[in-house]
Amino acid sequence: ASVPYSHTERETFLAEHCRPGVVLKSASCDIFQNLAFEDWIHAHVDVEKRSILFMCRNRPAVVIGRHQNPWQECNVPLARERGIPVARRRSGGGTVFHDLGNVNLTFFSSRKRYDRQRNLRIVTRALRQLSPNLDVHATERFDILLNKQFKISGTAAKLGRTGAYHHCTLLCSADRALLSATLRSACAAGIRSNATPSVAAPVRNLRDEDPTLNCDAVMEAVASQYYADFGLSAPAVVVDPTDELSHPGIRRITQELQAWDWVFGKTPAFSLDTSFEVQCEACDTKVNLTVGVKSGAIETCSIESPQDWLPPAMCRELSGLMVGSRFRPSDMAVIFTAFLRANPQSHELENKMHILCEKVVALM
Ligand SMILES: Nc1ncnc2c1ncn2[C@@H]1O[C@H](COP(=O)(O)OC(=O)CCCC[C@@H]2CCSS2)[C@@H](O)[C@H]1O
């Protein structure tokens, strides 16, 4: 299918269209819009005829792999508090952090020409062109390492029937403190599941090695290296992933990617076994929580508290109410409020219920 990438003149479009390879650069810094654009290209463009390199940067975001558990991979409550979206991509693999100091590159090609090492060679060559002394090499698992020890790029891929894409990150000047903080889970130790685990690695920014390197220079160098492979030279074409006219159906894809049911609801079944400290008459005591979650909904739940903190009957009733609801803060708030309305409690017990609700929500 032929696709007008932007509202450029017909001549320009035809010229772009006839090329065997084209570089597209996103006008958006929204993770969901950019992931939707990848999906859209994958579904609508005939990559047998020509290859595409799509480049974008995103505002801070955590991007998990298709078969991962967000609660295991990142600090979901912290991300929420900071307004950092968690996105689930369609490709497999591990979790990475994005911000405007991180460049994302997506290489679309036919399945026949799908070659991740070749794509990564384009990237490492471009980097060496900008900074000849840079020690950058792709590994067997398709990471790019700086000085043989620091990861600057991670890879994931999606193979279709005829077409495929390989996407990778490139750390230029990302916020490493925020990267570590968001990728440190608050409850990973208590989670049991067979979701794909990430492979944590020490990371570094290219800018720390060579202060002259920045995202724009890196994107430009990768684009020329990519074009050089086709014997071409041209500027990247700017595309707008919110343009429904040029990309019919893209809004719906964006909405699907943003939905809680996709990001959190698609988590492979898991159990969480954890405990938290609560104050009991000036001394600390522990409450245990065990939940089984399937398709984002709580299937089993048990709350165990010392009798003098919360009566066992109350714990049982609450656990019962939690079963069937979704593993997310808004659902918990509704349950705790409904419980207190139906069972008025002493001021002390009501206070304890609020504490319990806060502790449970802080895990979600
Ligand atoms: N932005 C970025 N770049 C490189 N490495 C990173 C990044 N963020 C985190 N990490 C490190 O990689 C591991 C996870 O490595 P792991 O190998 O488990 O996963 C990946 O690499 C997946 C890459 C996905 C690329 C897609 C391209 C466009 S949308 S996302 C993490 O624990 C950190 O140590």
Coordinates of N, CA and C in Angstrom, one line a residue, residues 8-141:
T8 N 3.2 16.7 2.2 CA 4.1 17.4 1.2 C 3.5 17.4 -0.1
E9 N 4.1 18.1 -1.1 CA 3.6 18.1 -2.4 C 3.6 16.7 -3.1
R10 N 2.8 16.5 -4.0 CA 2.7 15.2 -4.7 C 4.0 14.8 -5.2
E11 N 4.7 15.7 -5.9 CA 6.0 15.4 -6.4 C 7.0 14.8 -5.4
T12 N 7.0 15.5 -4.3 CA 7.9 15.1 -3.2 C 7.6 13.7 -2.7
F13 N 6.3 13.5 -2.6 CA 5.8 12.2 -2.1 C 6.2 11.1 -3.0
L14 N 6.0 11.4 -4.3 CA 6.4 10.3 -5.3 C 7.9 10.1 -5.3
A15 N 8.6 11.1 -5.2 CA 10.1 10.9 -5.1 C 10.5 10.1 -3.9
E16 N 9.9 10.4 -2.7 CA 10.1 9.6 -1.5 C 9.8 8.2 -1.8
H17 N 8.6 8.0 -2.4 CA 8.0 6.7 -2.5 C 8.8 5.8 -3.4
C18 N 9.5 6.4 -4.4 CA 10.3 5.5 -5.3 C 11.6 5.1 -4.7
R19 N 12.0 5.7 -3.6 CA 13.3 5.3 -3.0 C 13.2 3.9 -2.4
P20 N 14.4 3.2 -2.5 CA 14.4 1.9 -1.8 C 14.5 2.0 -0.3
G21 N 14.9 3.1 0.2 CA 15.0 3.3 1.6 C 14.7 4.7 2.0
V22 N 14.0 4.9 3.1 CA 13.6 6.3 3.5 C 13.8 6.4 5.0
V23 N 14.2 7.6 5.4 CA 14.4 7.9 6.9 C 13.2 8.8 7.3
L24 N 12.5 8.4 8.3 CA 11.4 9.2 8.8 C 11.7 9.7 10.3
K25 N 11.4 10.9 10.6 CA 11.7 11.4 11.9 C 10.4 11.9 12.5
S26 N 10.1 11.5 13.7 CA 8.8 11.8 14.3 C 8.7 13.2 14.8
A27 N 7.6 13.9 14.6 CA 7.3 15.2 15.1 C 6.8 15.1 16.6
S28 N 6.6 13.9 17.1 CA 6.0 13.7 18.4 C 7.1 13.2 19.4
C29 N 6.9 13.5 20.7 CA 7.8 13.0 21.7 C 6.9 12.2 22.7
D30 N 5.8 11.7 22.2 CA 4.9 10.9 23.0 C 5.1 9.4 22.8
I31 N 5.4 8.7 23.8 CA 5.7 7.2 23.6 C 4.6 6.5 23.0
F32 N 3.3 6.7 23.3 CA 2.2 6.0 22.8 C 2.0 6.3 21.3
Q33 N 2.2 7.6 21.0 CA 2.0 8.0 19.6 C 3.1 7.4 18.7
N34 N 4.3 7.3 19.3 CA 5.4 6.8 18.5 C 5.4 5.3 18.3
L35 N 4.9 4.6 19.4 CA 4.7 3.1 19.3 C 3.6 2.8 18.3
A36 N 2.6 3.7 18.3 CA 1.4 3.5 17.4 C 1.9 3.7 16.0
F37 N 2.8 4.6 15.7 CA 3.3 4.8 14.4 C 4.0 3.6 13.9
E38 N 4.8 3.0 14.8 CA 5.5 1.7 14.4 C 4.5 0.7 14.0
D39 N 3.5 0.5 14.8 CA 2.5 -0.5 14.6 C 1.8 -0.2 13.2
W40 N 1.5 1.0 13.0 CA 0.8 1.4 11.8 C 1.7 1.1 10.5
I41 N 2.9 1.4 10.6 CA 3.8 1.1 9.4 C 3.9 -0.4 9.2
H42 N 4.1 -1.1 10.4 CA 4.2 -2.5 10.3 C 2.9 -3.1 9.6
A43 N 1.8 -2.6 9.9 CA 0.5 -3.1 9.4 C 0.2 -2.6 7.9
H44 N 0.7 -1.4 7.6 CA 0.2 -0.8 6.3 C 1.2 -0.6 5.2
V45 N 2.5 -0.7 5.5 CA 3.4 -0.4 4.5 C 4.1 -1.7 3.9
D46 N 4.2 -1.7 2.6 CA 4.8 -2.9 2.0 C 6.3 -2.7 2.0
V47 N 6.9 -3.4 3.0 CA 8.4 -3.2 3.2 C 9.2 -4.2 2.3
E48 N 8.5 -4.9 1.4 CA 9.2 -5.7 0.4 C 9.8 -4.8 -0.6
K49 N 9.1 -3.6 -0.8 CA 9.5 -2.7 -1.9 C 10.6 -1.7 -1.4
R50 N 10.5 -1.4 -0.1 CA 11.5 -0.4 0.4 C 11.6 -0.5 1.9
S51 N 12.8 -0.2 2.4 CA 13.1 -0.2 3.8 C 12.8 1.1 4.4
I52 N 12.6 1.2 5.7 CA 12.3 2.4 6.4 C 13.1 2.5 7.7
L53 N 13.7 3.6 8.0 CA 14.3 3.8 9.3 C 13.5 4.9 9.9
F54 N 12.9 4.6 11.1 CA 12.1 5.6 11.8 C 12.8 6.0 13.1
M55 N 13.0 7.4 13.3 CA 13.7 7.9 14.4 C 12.8 8.7 15.3
C56 N 12.9 8.5 16.6 CA 12.1 9.4 17.5 C 12.8 9.5 18.9
R57 N 12.3 10.5 19.6 CA 12.7 10.6 21.0 C 11.4 10.8 21.8
N58 N 11.5 10.4 23.0 CA 10.2 10.5 23.9 C 10.5 11.3 25.2
R59 N 9.5 11.9 25.7 CA 9.5 12.4 27.0 C 9.7 11.2 28.0
P60 N 10.1 11.5 29.2 CA 10.4 10.3 30.1 C 9.2 9.3 30.1
A61 N 9.7 8.0 29.9 CA 8.7 6.9 29.9 C 9.4 5.6 30.2
V62 N 8.7 4.7 30.7 CA 9.3 3.3 30.9 C 8.6 2.4 29.9
V63 N 9.4 1.7 29.1 CA 8.9 0.9 28.1 C 9.2 -0.6 28.3
I64 N 8.1 -1.3 28.6 CA 8.3 -2.8 29.0 C 8.1 -3.6 27.7
G65 N 8.6 -4.8 27.7 CA 8.4 -5.8 26.6 C 7.0 -6.4 26.7
R66 N 6.6 -6.9 25.6 CA 5.3 -7.5 25.4 C 4.9 -8.5 26.5
H67 N 5.8 -9.3 26.9 CA 5.5 -10.4 27.9 C 6.0 -10.1 29.3
Q68 N 6.1 -8.9 29.7 CA 6.7 -8.5 31.0 C 5.6 -8.1 32.0
N69 N 6.1 -8.1 33.3 CA 5.3 -7.7 34.4 C 5.8 -6.3 34.8
P70 N 5.0 -5.2 34.6 CA 5.4 -3.9 35.0 C 5.8 -3.7 36.4
W71 N 5.1 -4.4 37.4 CA 5.4 -4.3 38.8 C 6.7 -4.9 39.2
Q72 N 7.1 -5.9 38.3 CA 8.4 -6.6 38.6 C 9.5 -5.8 38.0
E73 N 9.2 -5.0 36.9 CA 10.3 -4.4 36.1 C 10.5 -2.9 36.5
C74 N 9.5 -2.3 37.1 CA 9.8 -0.9 37.4 C 9.0 -0.4 38.6
N75 N 9.3 0.8 39.1 CA 8.6 1.3 40.2 C 7.3 2.0 39.7
V76 N 6.2 1.2 39.6 CA 5.0 1.7 39.0 C 4.4 2.9 39.9
P77 N 4.4 2.8 41.2 CA 3.9 4.0 42.0 C 4.8 5.2 41.8
L78 N 6.1 5.1 41.7 CA 7.0 6.2 41.5 C 6.7 6.8 40.2
A79 N 6.6 6.0 39.2 CA 6.3 6.5 37.8 C 5.0 7.3 37.8
R80 N 4.0 6.8 38.4 CA 2.7 7.4 38.5 C 2.8 8.8 39.2
E81 N 3.5 8.8 40.3 CA 3.7 10.0 41.1 C 4.4 11.1 40.3
R82 N 5.4 10.7 39.5 CA 6.2 11.6 38.6 C 5.5 11.9 37.3
G83 N 4.4 11.3 37.0 CA 3.7 11.5 35.7 C 4.5 10.9 34.6
I84 N 5.2 9.8 34.9 CA 6.0 9.1 33.8 C 5.2 7.9 33.4
P85 N 4.7 7.9 32.1 CA 3.9 6.7 31.6 C 4.7 5.4 31.5
V86 N 4.0 4.3 31.8 CA 4.6 3.0 31.5 C 3.9 2.5 30.3
A87 N 4.7 2.1 29.3 CA 4.1 1.7 28.0 C 4.5 0.2 27.8
R88 N 3.6 -0.6 27.3 CA 3.9 -2.0 26.9 C 4.0 -2.0 25.3
R89 N 5.2 -2.4 24.8 CA 5.3 -2.4 23.4 C 4.9 -3.7 22.8
R90 N 4.8 -3.8 21.5 CA 4.4 -5.1 20.9 C 5.5 -6.1 20.7
S91 N 6.7 -5.6 20.8 CA 7.9 -6.5 20.7 C 8.3 -7.1 22.0
G92 N 9.0 -8.2 22.0 CA 9.4 -8.9 23.3 C 10.6 -8.2 23.9
G93 N 11.2 -8.9 24.8 CA 12.4 -8.3 25.4 C 12.2 -7.6 26.7
G94 N 13.2 -6.8 27.2 CA 13.2 -6.2 28.5 C 12.8 -4.8 28.6
T95 N 12.9 -4.2 29.7 CA 12.4 -2.9 30.0 C 13.5 -1.8 29.9
V96 N 13.2 -0.7 29.2 CA 14.1 0.4 29.1 C 13.5 1.7 29.5
F97 N 14.3 2.7 29.8 CA 13.8 4.0 30.2 C 14.1 4.9 29.0
H98 N 13.1 5.8 28.7 CA 13.3 6.8 27.6 C 13.2 8.2 28.2
D99 N 14.0 9.1 27.7 CA 13.7 10.5 27.9 C 14.3 11.2 26.6
L100 N 14.3 12.6 26.7 CA 14.7 13.3 25.4 C 16.2 13.1 25.2
G101 N 16.9 12.5 26.1 CA 18.4 12.3 25.9 C 18.6 10.9 25.4
N102 N 17.5 10.2 25.0 CA 17.6 8.8 24.4 C 17.0 8.8 23.0
V103 N 17.7 8.3 22.1 CA 17.2 8.2 20.7 C 16.7 6.8 20.4
N104 N 15.6 6.7 19.7 CA 15.0 5.4 19.3 C 15.1 5.2 17.8
L105 N 15.5 4.1 17.4 CA 15.7 3.8 16.0 C 14.9 2.6 15.6
T106 N 14.0 2.6 14.6 CA 13.3 1.4 14.2 C 13.6 1.1 12.7
F107 N 14.2 0.0 12.5 CA 14.5 -0.5 11.2 C 13.5 -1.4 10.6
F108 N 12.7 -0.9 9.7 CA 11.7 -1.8 9.0 C 12.2 -2.4 7.8
S109 N 12.0 -3.7 7.6 CA 12.4 -4.3 6.3 C 11.6 -5.5 6.1
S110 N 11.8 -6.2 4.9 CA 11.1 -7.5 4.7 C 11.8 -8.5 5.6
R111 N 11.1 -9.6 5.9 CA 11.7 -10.6 6.8 C 13.0 -11.1 6.2
K112 N 13.0 -11.1 4.8 CA 14.2 -11.7 4.2 C 15.4 -10.8 4.5
R113 N 15.2 -9.5 4.4 CA 16.4 -8.6 4.6 C 16.6 -8.2 6.1
Y114 N 15.8 -8.7 7.0 CA 15.9 -8.4 8.4 C 17.2 -8.9 8.9
D115 N 18.0 -7.9 9.4 CA 19.4 -8.2 9.8 C 19.8 -7.2 10.9
R116 N 19.7 -7.7 12.2 CA 20.0 -6.8 13.3 C 21.4 -6.4 13.4
Q117 N 22.3 -7.3 13.1 CA 23.8 -6.9 13.2 C 24.1 -5.8 12.1
R118 N 23.5 -6.0 11.0 CA 23.7 -5.0 9.9 C 23.2 -3.6 10.4
N119 N 22.0 -3.6 11.0 CA 21.4 -2.3 11.4 C 22.3 -1.7 12.5
L120 N 22.8 -2.6 13.4 CA 23.7 -2.0 14.5 C 25.0 -1.5 14.0
R121 N 25.4 -2.1 12.9 CA 26.7 -1.7 12.2 C 26.5 -0.2 11.7
I122 N 25.3 0.0 11.2 CA 25.0 1.4 10.7 C 25.1 2.4 11.9
V123 N 24.6 1.9 13.0 CA 24.7 2.8 14.2 C 26.1 3.0 14.7
T124 N 26.9 1.9 14.8 CA 28.2 2.1 15.4 C 29.1 2.8 14.4
R125 N 28.9 2.6 13.1 CA 29.7 3.4 12.1 C 29.4 4.9 12.2
A126 N 28.1 5.2 12.3 CA 27.7 6.6 12.4 C 28.4 7.2 13.7
L127 N 28.4 6.5 14.8 CA 29.0 7.0 16.0 C 30.5 7.2 15.8
R128 N 31.1 6.3 15.1 CA 32.6 6.4 14.9 C 32.9 7.6 13.9
Q129 N 32.0 7.8 13.0 CA 32.1 8.9 12.1 C 32.1 10.3 12.9
L130 N 31.2 10.3 13.9 CA 31.1 11.6 14.7 C 32.3 11.7 15.7
S131 N 32.7 10.5 16.2 CA 33.8 10.6 17.2 C 34.7 9.4 17.0
P132 N 35.7 9.5 16.2 CA 36.5 8.4 15.7 C 37.2 7.5 16.8
N133 N 37.4 8.1 18.0 CA 38.0 7.3 19.0 C 37.0 6.5 19.9
L134 N 35.8 6.6 19.6 CA 34.7 5.9 20.4 C 34.9 4.4 20.3
D135 N 34.9 3.7 21.4 CA 35.0 2.2 21.4 C 33.5 1.7 21.6
V136 N 32.9 1.5 20.4 CA 31.5 1.0 20.5 C 31.3 -0.3 19.6
H137 N 30.8 -1.3 20.2 CA 30.6 -2.6 19.5 C 29.3 -3.2 19.9
A138 N 28.7 -3.9 18.9 CA 27.5 -4.6 19.1 C 27.8 -6.0 19.7
T139 N 27.0 -6.5 20.6 CA 27.3 -7.8 21.2 C 26.4 -8.9 20.5
E140 N 26.6 -10.1 21.0 CA 25.8 -11.2 20.4 C 24.3 -11.1 20.7
R141 N 24.0 -10.4 21.8 CA 22.6 -10.3 22.2 C 22.1 -8.9 21.7

